[in-house]
Amino acid sequence: VGDAISCTFVNTPITYSVSVAAGPGGTASCAPAVVNSGQVSVCTAVPLPNYSVASWGGDCAIAGASSTCTLSGVTSNKASTVSFVRNQVAVSISKTVTGAPAATGAPGSYGFTLVCDTGSYSGAITVAGTGTSGSTAVQVPQGATWSALQETSKAAEPANYRWGTET
């Protein structure tokens, strides 16, 4: 009679892992990467220069193109992905036709291809009415280096006129 029994209970918190996989064009991490049940973890995407966040997938899909994703009340392991896209910039391309007849100009469409280290980008410049010049813009990846601008087509020759050698 009189023997005392004592018990000690240790409450070990339940933890879950939170992870993110980043695609080309940036890095991402979640903090904390191991979270106690019911707690919050924030995943952050860091694009490389000339890139932006395109979208999140997995458990962070609702974050859209934001640079952060907050996972609240975590009660299971969480896995997300983030993809990046290279920013685009407009490059102005212009065309001047020299020696065209003053009365008619050189109206029409002049095709071109801009060759960059990231690929080739095509378009057309329209010269209107009796004009001899025109311009347009083509979207290329920000930071791209161009190596050539090639004319790919010419407008129809004005009456009694022949295209000369391109200079």
Tab-separated table of C-alpha atoms in Angstrom:
chain	number	residue	atom	x	y	z
A	1	VAL	CA	0.000	0.000	0.000
A	2	GLY	CA	1.576	3.289	-0.452
A	3	ASP	CA	3.675	2.648	-3.552
A	4	ALA	CA	3.278	5.643	-5.854
A	5	ILE	CA	3.305	5.262	-9.594
A	6	SER	CA	4.167	8.205	-11.748
A	7	CYS	CA	4.061	8.549	-15.503
A	8	THR	CA	5.631	11.161	-17.692
A	9	PHE	CA	4.260	11.782	-21.155
A	10	VAL	CA	6.470	13.369	-23.760
A	11	ASN	CA	4.668	15.119	-26.560
A	12	THR	CA	6.804	14.781	-29.679
A	13	PRO	CA	5.575	17.211	-32.335
A	14	ILE	CA	4.551	15.827	-35.685
A	15	THR	CA	6.650	17.361	-38.466
A	16	TYR	CA	6.255	17.574	-42.222
A	17	SER	CA	8.685	18.350	-45.023
A	18	VAL	CA	8.135	21.251	-47.421
A	19	SER	CA	10.094	21.224	-50.680
A	20	VAL	CA	10.263	23.058	-53.994
A	21	ALA	CA	11.961	22.160	-57.286
A	22	ALA	CA	12.997	25.080	-59.513
A	23	GLY	CA	13.132	24.903	-63.285
A	24	PRO	CA	15.796	26.569	-65.469
A	25	GLY	CA	16.099	30.305	-64.965
A	26	GLY	CA	16.193	30.575	-61.193
A	27	THR	CA	16.375	28.989	-57.765
A	28	ALA	CA	13.839	28.380	-55.005
A	29	SER	CA	13.718	27.327	-51.364
A	30	CYS	CA	11.202	26.915	-48.548
A	31	ALA	CA	11.706	28.054	-44.957
A	32	PRO	CA	11.377	26.240	-42.783
A	33	ALA	CA	11.864	23.092	-44.853
A	34	VAL	CA	10.627	20.993	-41.914
A	35	VAL	CA	7.581	22.394	-40.148
A	36	ASN	CA	5.576	21.354	-37.101
A	37	SER	CA	2.000	20.289	-37.772
A	38	GLY	CA	-0.273	23.310	-38.281
A	39	GLN	CA	2.561	25.781	-38.787
A	40	VAL	CA	3.516	27.967	-41.787
A	41	SER	CA	6.274	27.617	-44.396
A	42	VAL	CA	7.120	30.214	-47.055
A	43	CYS	CA	8.622	29.190	-50.385
A	44	THR	CA	10.580	31.850	-52.280
A	45	ALA	CA	11.549	31.861	-55.973
A	46	VAL	CA	14.586	33.886	-57.084
A	47	PRO	CA	14.812	34.410	-60.856
A	48	LEU	CA	18.187	34.810	-62.563
A	49	PRO	CA	18.850	38.160	-64.285
A	50	ASN	CA	16.557	38.628	-67.341
A	51	TYR	CA	14.050	36.051	-65.994
A	52	SER	CA	10.727	36.232	-64.125
A	53	VAL	CA	8.567	33.712	-62.291
A	54	ALA	CA	6.185	32.117	-64.809
A	55	SER	CA	4.136	29.889	-62.489
A	56	TRP	CA	4.071	27.608	-59.479
A	57	GLY	CA	2.852	24.013	-59.487
A	58	GLY	CA	1.974	21.391	-56.919
A	59	ASP	CA	0.972	22.651	-53.476
A	60	CYS	CA	1.921	26.232	-54.452
A	61	ALA	CA	-0.118	26.301	-57.687
A	62	ILE	CA	-2.397	28.999	-56.267
A	63	ALA	CA	0.566	31.429	-56.024
A	64	GLY	CA	0.445	32.166	-59.771
A	65	ALA	CA	3.447	34.234	-60.918
A	66	SER	CA	4.264	35.601	-57.455
A	67	SER	CA	7.809	35.277	-56.148
A	68	THR	CA	6.540	33.770	-52.872
A	69	CYS	CA	4.148	31.034	-51.830
A	70	THR	CA	2.849	30.813	-48.267
A	71	LEU	CA	1.707	27.398	-47.074
A	72	SER	CA	-0.391	27.878	-43.925
A	73	GLY	CA	-1.602	25.207	-41.521
A	74	VAL	CA	0.644	22.458	-42.884
A	75	THR	CA	-0.706	19.015	-41.942
A	76	SER	CA	1.029	16.858	-44.556
A	77	ASN	CA	4.239	16.810	-46.579
A	78	LYS	CA	4.178	19.523	-49.261
A	79	ALA	CA	5.927	19.533	-52.645
A	80	SER	CA	5.896	22.335	-55.190
A	81	THR	CA	7.561	23.374	-58.429
A	82	VAL	CA	8.307	26.795	-59.872
A	83	SER	CA	9.060	27.652	-63.485
A	84	PHE	CA	10.707	30.734	-64.912
A	85	VAL	CA	10.416	32.569	-68.226
A	86	ARG	CA	12.941	34.807	-69.916
A	87	ASN	CA	11.762	38.432	-70.054
A	88	GLN	CA	10.988	39.824	-73.503
A	89	VAL	CA	11.989	43.236	-74.852
A	90	ALA	CA	10.959	45.017	-78.040
A	91	VAL	CA	13.702	45.639	-80.602
A	92	SER	CA	12.924	48.252	-83.244
A	93	ILE	CA	13.728	47.272	-86.843
A	94	SER	CA	13.584	49.871	-89.600
A	95	LYS	CA	13.830	49.805	-93.386
A	96	THR	CA	14.634	52.637	-95.785
A	97	VAL	CA	14.487	52.111	-99.534
A	98	THR	CA	16.844	54.483	-101.328
A	99	GLY	CA	16.456	55.457	-104.970
A	100	ALA	CA	12.760	54.558	-105.208
A	101	PRO	CA	10.674	56.607	-107.665
A	102	ALA	CA	9.392	59.725	-105.878
A	103	ALA	CA	5.952	59.433	-107.462
A	104	THR	CA	5.281	55.914	-106.193
A	105	GLY	CA	7.701	55.342	-103.340
A	106	ALA	CA	8.318	51.706	-102.455
A	107	PRO	CA	5.126	50.532	-100.731
A	108	GLY	CA	4.719	46.970	-99.578
A	109	SER	CA	5.939	44.444	-97.070
A	110	TYR	CA	9.612	43.722	-96.417
A	111	GLY	CA	10.288	40.522	-94.485
A	112	PHE	CA	13.217	40.085	-92.132
A	113	THR	CA	14.789	37.642	-89.722
A	114	LEU	CA	16.741	38.800	-86.680
A	115	VAL	CA	19.230	36.105	-85.659
A	116	CYS	CA	20.146	36.091	-81.963
A	117	ASP	CA	22.058	33.763	-79.656
A	118	THR	CA	18.635	32.612	-78.374
A	119	GLY	CA	17.078	31.846	-81.774
A	120	SER	CA	15.663	33.579	-84.842
A	121	TYR	CA	12.835	36.110	-84.761
A	122	SER	CA	10.952	37.050	-87.934
A	123	GLY	CA	8.654	39.853	-88.919
A	124	ALA	CA	7.804	42.290	-91.677
A	125	ILE	CA	8.091	46.033	-92.120
A	126	THR	CA	5.306	47.735	-94.023
A	127	VAL	CA	6.079	50.784	-96.141
A	128	ALA	CA	2.833	52.592	-96.878
A	129	GLY	CA	1.622	54.903	-99.674
A	130	THR	CA	4.412	56.745	-101.473
A	131	GLY	CA	6.769	56.248	-98.552
A	132	THR	CA	10.270	54.838	-98.674
A	133	SER	CA	10.706	53.828	-95.030
A	134	GLY	CA	8.963	52.053	-92.217
A	135	SER	CA	9.644	50.340	-88.913
A	136	THR	CA	8.286	47.672	-86.620
A	137	ALA	CA	9.232	45.991	-83.366
A	138	VAL	CA	10.022	42.348	-82.704
A	139	GLN	CA	10.010	40.726	-79.242
A	140	VAL	CA	13.268	39.002	-78.257
A	141	PRO	CA	14.536	37.601	-74.942
A	142	GLN	CA	16.029	40.255	-72.694
A	143	GLY	CA	19.821	40.106	-72.735
A	144	ALA	CA	19.954	38.312	-76.109
A	145	THR	CA	22.843	39.179	-78.418
A	146	TRP	CA	21.984	39.597	-82.076
A	147	SER	CA	24.352	38.440	-84.784
A	148	ALA	CA	22.547	39.159	-88.071
A	149	LEU	CA	19.594	40.976	-89.566
A	150	GLN	CA	18.576	39.366	-92.834
A	151	GLU	CA	16.036	40.598	-95.366
A	152	THR	CA	13.872	37.608	-96.303
A	153	SER	CA	11.471	39.178	-98.813
A	154	LYS	CA	10.871	42.411	-100.698
A	155	ALA	CA	7.730	44.189	-101.776
A	156	ALA	CA	6.814	44.087	-105.455
A	157	GLU	CA	8.987	46.394	-107.528
A	158	PRO	CA	7.352	49.723	-108.401
A	159	ALA	CA	6.400	50.094	-112.095
A	160	ASN	CA	9.422	50.669	-114.353
A	161	TYR	CA	11.805	50.068	-111.446
A	162	ARG	CA	14.221	47.212	-110.658
A	163	TRP	CA	15.607	46.398	-107.247
A	164	GLY	CA	19.314	47.071	-107.084
A	165	THR	CA	21.936	45.335	-105.026
A	166	GLU	CA	21.202	45.353	-101.301
A	167	THR	CA	23.624	47.507	-99.318
